[in-house]
Each structure stands twice: as C-alpha cells, then as structure tokens.
Amino acid sequence: MSVDELSRAFRQHGRIVIVGASLAGLRAAETLREEGFTGSLTMIGDEPQEPYDRPPLSKQVLLGHMPADATPLPRRRALDAQWRLGVAATGLDLTGRQVRLADGEEVPFDRLLIATGTRARPWVKEAEADLDGVFVLRTSDDAARLNRRLTARPRRVLIVGAGFTGSEIASACRERGLEVTVAERGPAPLVGALGGVIGAVAAELQREHGVDLRCGITVTALEGDSAGRLTCAHLSDGTVLDVDVAVIALGAMRNTEWLAGSGVAAGPRGVACDAGCRAFDIHGIVTDDIFVAGDVARSPHPLFGYQFLSLEHWGNAVTQAEVAAHNMISSGPDRLPYLWVPAFWSAQFGVNIKSTGVPTMGDKLMITQGSLAEHRFTVAYGFQGRVIAAVAFDQARWLDFYRRLIETAAPFPLEFANVDRRPEGLRAVPSEFPDPSLPSHGPTVTLSGYSPSDRKVTFTPARM
Amino acid sequence: MRIVVDLNRCEGYAQCAFLAPDVFTMHGEEALMYTPHAGDAQREHVMRAAAACPVQAILVDQRDDQADEPAAQREAEAHVR
C-alpha cells in the first residue's frame, strides 16, 4: 500500500486514544471528527466530569455568580467517542501500543494523543496541606470547596503566591468583602510572568483594592488546632497571622508521572515534541504515533529562537490540540507546524490584562501607549533588537497590532511617530524579571532548550 | 445551553452585553464576565449576541441531543451491566 492508501485506511478504521479529557482533549477529538476521522475514538480522563472550562473557576465561580459545576464546555459537534471518565491513565506501553488504566484495564491504540495537562502544586508540607481550611484551585471540585468556605465568610484569607491564579483569587475575595493577605516570595505580584516594572503596577492594584500584600515573604508554616482546622500562618519575617483559609497558589505541575519508564521524553517540564506535536522518545528521536498537546506539551518555536515552549494557556490548549489532531490523520507535506503566537488573558481588580508573545524573553520594555500611573497602558517587550511580546492593561484592542509586529520581528526599541505621545516619552528600560535560577513563582511560559538567537527570522504563519 | 468565549479574541466591544445582558456583563472597563450555562429562555438573546460579536469570540452549543454524551453513555453502560 502507498502512504496515501495507508493514511486513508487509518482515517477510516484506525484507533485513536486521547488521554486527558479537558479542553485540549475535547478540541482534538472534535477536530479529528471534523476532518473526517471515522475510526474508533476513546477519551480517557481522571476527573469524573465531562470536559469543562477552567478560567471561570477563579472568577465567576469564586464571586458566587454561578456554581462550580456549571462550566461544561460547549461542543462543536457530536463525537461518537468511548468515554472513560473518572479513571486515570497509569502507564503507556509503547511497543505493545496500549494505555494502562488505574482500574487495571488496558486500552489499545494505533495513535495516541497525550493531553494530561497540569495539576495544582500542593503545599510542601503534607500534614499542613491536609488541614481543614487549606485549599488549592485547579479543578471544579476545588472551586466548589473553596467557594463554599468563602461563602461562610472567613475572618481572613491567606493567598500563598501572587501569580495570575493567586491574584485572581485575591481579587474575587476582595470583591466579596473578605479580608485578604497575599504572601509572595518575589518582589511583586505577576513578577515571574510580566517582570518587575509591570509587577509594580499589579502591586498598586492589589493595595488600592485593600489587599494586605506582603512581598519578599514566604510562609514558613501553617498551624491548626486540635481538630485539624487551620488557625494561623507563620511568615518568614516572624509574623504570625490569624487565618482560617489559606489558598496555595504556587503554580502547576505537569502530569507526566504516568509516562515514567514508557520511553517517551517526559519529565517535570512536560513531554517534549516536535513542531508537528509528535512526541520525542528518550533518545531524542521523534515518534510516529504519539502526539502531545496542551499544558503538558513543550515544543520548539521558530519565532522564539527554536526554544521549547511550555505554555499553560487556554488558547494554546485549543490551537495545539487542533494542529495535533490534524497531524494525527495527515501525512507528509499535509502536516502543519504549530506556530501559534502565545497569548493569554487575566481579569483581576477590574482590569483586563492581556498578553501576546513571550514576555519572559524580553529583557527590555517600553510603555508604548497609555501610562503605568493610570493602570491603562500597552507595553512592548524587546529581546536582541526585536519586539518579542506585548502586554495590555485595559487596552486589548491594540494587541493584534503588536502580534503582527512580533510575527514580523519588528525592530525594538519601537519608534512610533504618532501612536500616542506621553510625558514619559518612549524609552526602553530593563523589564526586571527575577533571576530564573532562584526559587520563585514560575512564569506561565517556561523556556528551555537550544537557542540559536536568529534575529532575522521572518514569520509567516500557515493557514489551517 | 452552553457558552464559552474565547477571551484571547475578545476585545471588549460589549455588543454581547447589550444584546444578552443577563448572560454577558462587563467587569470594569473591558473585561467580560459571562454565564457559561444559560437557560433556554436566553437562547434567542445569546444567539443574537454571538452573531453580533465583531471578533466572533462566542461559541454556543447548538446541539442539545449530544450535550450530555458521556452521562448518557454511562447510563447505557450501567444498563448493560
């Protein structure tokens, strides 16, 4: 049989298994069916719920506007899939081509998509993490539990970690009129993702909204009473804080443990794959039938020096899943590269924060529109003489323009003659990212791998 | 009916907040908050909002019959056993 015939036969009768039944898994499944895959499709997910949307959990749900179980994702089409929900995958047999499940069953496949995502990083000390009143926020069950407790009006909520999730939770708590302390190891909120200059604006926002923000502080211990209820937190400056709720918001861990020993290149940084979403094996050789998408994947991006990017972004889960699914049922030149320009949003303290590109790569930045003092601005990040990212606070409409600057490697510093004239002037200053080797809040974009630092790349994204 | 908004696309034009104010509201200057699960009484408003969105960021579940596919399948499996 020719390659084309094989490919056609697979589209008709192949067996595809998707491990991970959240946003990426669902969108991949829909794409497979939309593009004509008629073989068998199995969806495996460790949570009992059908695929649901997570961003509302830290916003609408914590504000009490809607229950945590009201975010099931809309479907683009019927899937005709076998669903195995509430059972985790525990192993992968590459040569035997089957996935082992926690209940002992083995599910055979011809092609596999790994979309197991991430989970909340738990509090380091297990006994303290088990105290009644200590929470994380990742799943809809987490959100339901936390919302129940916030509704009971605790005296004070402690948020450990001021990344995007921690800051959004703090915002929701303040909007409900609850007393909130935020403890952040770094010098400012969002500093890992956006740098110190923008982090200072985030700090102002928090304090203006009544958050007791403490930076350069770690939580050394959580203490409970004899009944196991959280009563106070010890901080590294010696302060003891009376709290009855603590939310651990220390970032996420990638769900790759189930792949240990499988021969797939999986580790704490995720599953490495090529730009076509095909997983590497431990020898660095690309596999033919194992694909990766979403939070758990890390893949090289030509626009960002071929660095391997791990992106914990909603849009990444959607777009990478679509590319992976397309490539699973395509061959040779029909396969597409994954060239999405990273983008994410956050809503906190009444401000709409949006980002495009990879801010963590930017060693310099300049405020190109608006002003930091007004908390309404657009900032461009530069790296080696080109625009690498842009972030907007309540100026979302401009970001598409900046995305095109990033895609065409426009020179940095930017020289706009008539976009916006401000007393501060257009000036490039250091963006003040913390030393990545220090333990701190993880950025939402992780960079790793080889960087040839090509400054002349011209980026023309392929059309789907 | 189920709703999800691609907030990467959303640029805060607030057309949806005018057309289906019970489902879409602006939070601050330009952040959008929405109810991901709206009652059928809202269907017409929501469909109008989705059509009017200048950046086409609103995805609505059009089909009720497959909305609970996994649950329906679990039920079917339970009957077999």
PDB file of C-alpha atoms in Angstrom, chain A residues 27 48 50-51 53 56 59-60 63 65-66 69-85 175 314-316 340 343-345 347 350-352 354-355 376 393-397 400, chain B residues 1-14 23 25-38 55 57-63 65-74 77 81:
ATOM      1  CA  ARG A  27     -10.953  20.129  20.902  1.00  0.00           C
ATOM      2  CA  PRO A  48     -15.450  12.215  36.586  1.00  0.00           C
ATOM      3  CA  GLU A  50     -17.188  15.717  31.182  1.00  0.00           C
ATOM      4  CA  PRO A  51     -14.827  18.353  29.729  1.00  0.00           C
ATOM      5  CA  ASP A  53     -13.837  25.181  31.240  1.00  0.00           C
ATOM      6  CA  PRO A  56     -14.328  30.863  35.153  1.00  0.00           C
ATOM      7  CA  LYS A  59     -13.553  34.409  38.595  1.00  0.00           C
ATOM      8  CA  GLN A  60     -17.310  33.884  38.146  1.00  0.00           C
ATOM      9  CA  LEU A  63     -17.503  35.547  43.044  1.00  0.00           C
ATOM     10  CA  HIS A  65     -22.141  34.193  40.406  1.00  0.00           C
ATOM     11  CA  MET A  66     -22.563  30.552  39.408  1.00  0.00           C
ATOM     12  CA  ASP A  69     -20.289  22.542  38.061  1.00  0.00           C
ATOM     13  CA  ALA A  70     -21.854  24.953  35.546  1.00  0.00           C
ATOM     14  CA  THR A  71     -18.895  25.282  33.185  1.00  0.00           C
ATOM     15  CA  PRO A  72     -19.131  22.232  30.871  1.00  0.00           C
ATOM     16  CA  LEU A  73     -17.587  23.143  27.532  1.00  0.00           C
ATOM     17  CA  PRO A  74     -19.869  23.633  24.548  1.00  0.00           C
ATOM     18  CA  ARG A  75     -19.404  21.067  21.812  1.00  0.00           C
ATOM     19  CA  ARG A  76     -18.653  21.954  18.236  1.00  0.00           C
ATOM     20  CA  ARG A  77     -20.112  18.638  17.085  1.00  0.00           C
ATOM     21  CA  ALA A  78     -21.076  15.134  18.179  1.00  0.00           C
ATOM     22  CA  LEU A  79     -18.024  12.995  18.900  1.00  0.00           C
ATOM     23  CA  ASP A  80     -19.180   9.389  18.784  1.00  0.00           C
ATOM     24  CA  ALA A  81     -16.456   8.542  21.291  1.00  0.00           C
ATOM     25  CA  GLN A  82     -15.983   5.936  24.015  1.00  0.00           C
ATOM     26  CA  TRP A  83     -15.643   7.869  27.269  1.00  0.00           C
ATOM     27  CA  ARG A  84     -13.602   6.537  30.191  1.00  0.00           C
ATOM     28  CA  LEU A  85     -14.065   9.275  32.759  1.00  0.00           C
ATOM     29  CA  GLU A 175     -14.941  41.848  45.752  1.00  0.00           C
ATOM     30  CA  TRP A 314      -6.208  28.350  27.248  1.00  0.00           C
ATOM     31  CA  GLY A 315      -5.537  29.319  23.626  1.00  0.00           C
ATOM     32  CA  ASN A 316      -2.528  27.005  23.491  1.00  0.00           C
ATOM     33  CA  TRP A 340       0.719  29.863  17.356  1.00  0.00           C
ATOM     34  CA  ALA A 343      -1.491  34.715  24.153  1.00  0.00           C
ATOM     35  CA  PHE A 344      -3.358  34.806  27.444  1.00  0.00           C
ATOM     36  CA  TRP A 345      -5.668  36.971  29.492  1.00  0.00           C
ATOM     37  CA  ALA A 347      -9.177  39.705  34.762  1.00  0.00           C
ATOM     38  CA  GLY A 350     -11.485  45.284  37.472  1.00  0.00           C
ATOM     39  CA  VAL A 351      -8.617  45.341  34.966  1.00  0.00           C
ATOM     40  CA  ASN A 352      -8.417  43.274  31.800  1.00  0.00           C
ATOM     41  CA  LYS A 354      -3.870  40.531  28.008  1.00  0.00           C
ATOM     42  CA  SER A 355      -0.572  39.319  26.665  1.00  0.00           C
ATOM     43  CA  ARG A 376      -4.213  51.601  31.428  1.00  0.00           C
ATOM     44  CA  PHE A 393      -3.863  46.619  30.765  1.00  0.00           C
ATOM     45  CA  ASP A 394      -7.381  47.628  29.619  1.00  0.00           C
ATOM     46  CA  GLN A 395      -6.165  48.207  26.052  1.00  0.00           C
ATOM     47  CA  ALA A 396      -6.923  44.840  24.466  1.00  0.00           C
ATOM     48  CA  ARG A 397      -7.839  46.219  21.069  1.00  0.00           C
ATOM     49  CA  ASP A 400      -3.428  42.249  17.330  1.00  0.00           C
TER      50      ASP A 400
ATOM     51  CA  MET B   1     -27.262  25.896  26.567  1.00  0.00           C
ATOM     52  CA  ARG B   2     -23.518  26.047  26.979  1.00  0.00           C
ATOM     53  CA  ILE B   3     -21.397  29.057  26.184  1.00  0.00           C
ATOM     54  CA  VAL B   4     -17.681  29.683  26.034  1.00  0.00           C
ATOM     55  CA  VAL B   5     -15.993  32.918  24.990  1.00  0.00           C
ATOM     56  CA  ASP B   6     -12.506  32.910  23.523  1.00  0.00           C
ATOM     57  CA  LEU B   7     -11.208  35.758  25.665  1.00  0.00           C
ATOM     58  CA  ASN B   8      -7.978  35.903  23.658  1.00  0.00           C
ATOM     59  CA  ARG B   9     -10.137  37.137  20.811  1.00  0.00           C
ATOM     60  CA  CYS B  10     -12.495  39.279  22.866  1.00  0.00           C
ATOM     61  CA  GLU B  11     -11.628  42.971  22.609  1.00  0.00           C
ATOM     62  CA  GLY B  12     -14.330  44.283  24.872  1.00  0.00           C
ATOM     63  CA  TYR B  13     -16.732  45.769  22.294  1.00  0.00           C
ATOM     64  CA  ALA B  14     -19.584  44.873  24.686  1.00  0.00           C
ATOM     65  CA  VAL B  23     -25.622  36.330  30.308  1.00  0.00           C
ATOM     66  CA  THR B  25     -21.667  41.622  31.583  1.00  0.00           C
ATOM     67  CA  MET B  26     -18.672  43.912  31.529  1.00  0.00           C
ATOM     68  CA  HIS B  27     -16.498  43.783  34.618  1.00  0.00           C
ATOM     69  CA  GLY B  28     -14.589  47.039  34.823  1.00  0.00           C
ATOM     70  CA  GLU B  29     -13.718  48.869  31.601  1.00  0.00           C
ATOM     71  CA  GLU B  30     -13.286  45.971  29.231  1.00  0.00           C
ATOM     72  CA  ALA B  31     -13.139  42.583  30.991  1.00  0.00           C
ATOM     73  CA  LEU B  32     -16.040  40.312  30.044  1.00  0.00           C
ATOM     74  CA  MET B  33     -17.803  38.029  32.518  1.00  0.00           C
ATOM     75  CA  TYR B  34     -20.383  35.574  31.278  1.00  0.00           C
ATOM     76  CA  THR B  35     -22.576  32.753  32.477  1.00  0.00           C
ATOM     77  CA  PRO B  36     -21.293  29.572  30.812  1.00  0.00           C
ATOM     78  CA  HIS B  37     -24.596  27.751  31.377  1.00  0.00           C
ATOM     79  CA  ALA B  38     -27.680  29.752  30.392  1.00  0.00           C
ATOM     80  CA  VAL B  55     -14.461  39.298  16.613  1.00  0.00           C
ATOM     81  CA  ALA B  57     -15.386  35.038  20.007  1.00  0.00           C
ATOM     82  CA  ILE B  58     -18.573  33.391  21.322  1.00  0.00           C
ATOM     83  CA  LEU B  59     -19.092  29.642  20.905  1.00  0.00           C
ATOM     84  CA  VAL B  60     -22.545  28.288  21.726  1.00  0.00           C
ATOM     85  CA  ASP B  61     -23.519  24.644  21.963  1.00  0.00           C
ATOM     86  CA  GLN B  62     -26.007  24.231  19.106  1.00  0.00           C
ATOM     87  CA  ARG B  63     -26.992  20.679  19.797  1.00  0.00           C
ATOM     88  CA  ASP B  65     -29.017  15.904  21.916  1.00  0.00           C
ATOM     89  CA  GLN B  66     -25.305  15.232  22.391  1.00  0.00           C
ATOM     90  CA  ALA B  67     -24.642  17.707  25.162  1.00  0.00           C
ATOM     91  CA  ASP B  68     -24.615  15.011  27.805  1.00  0.00           C
ATOM     92  CA  GLU B  69     -22.952  12.380  25.733  1.00  0.00           C
ATOM     93  CA  PRO B  70     -20.697  10.974  28.481  1.00  0.00           C
ATOM     94  CA  ALA B  71     -23.506  10.872  31.038  1.00  0.00           C
ATOM     95  CA  ALA B  72     -25.835   9.218  28.552  1.00  0.00           C
ATOM     96  CA  GLN B  73     -23.185   6.677  27.729  1.00  0.00           C
ATOM     97  CA  ARG B  74     -22.526   5.914  31.418  1.00  0.00           C
ATOM     98  CA  GLU B  77     -23.294   1.061  30.210  1.00  0.00           C
ATOM     99  CA  ARG B  81     -24.196  -4.375  33.440  1.00  0.00           C
TER     100      ARG B  81
END
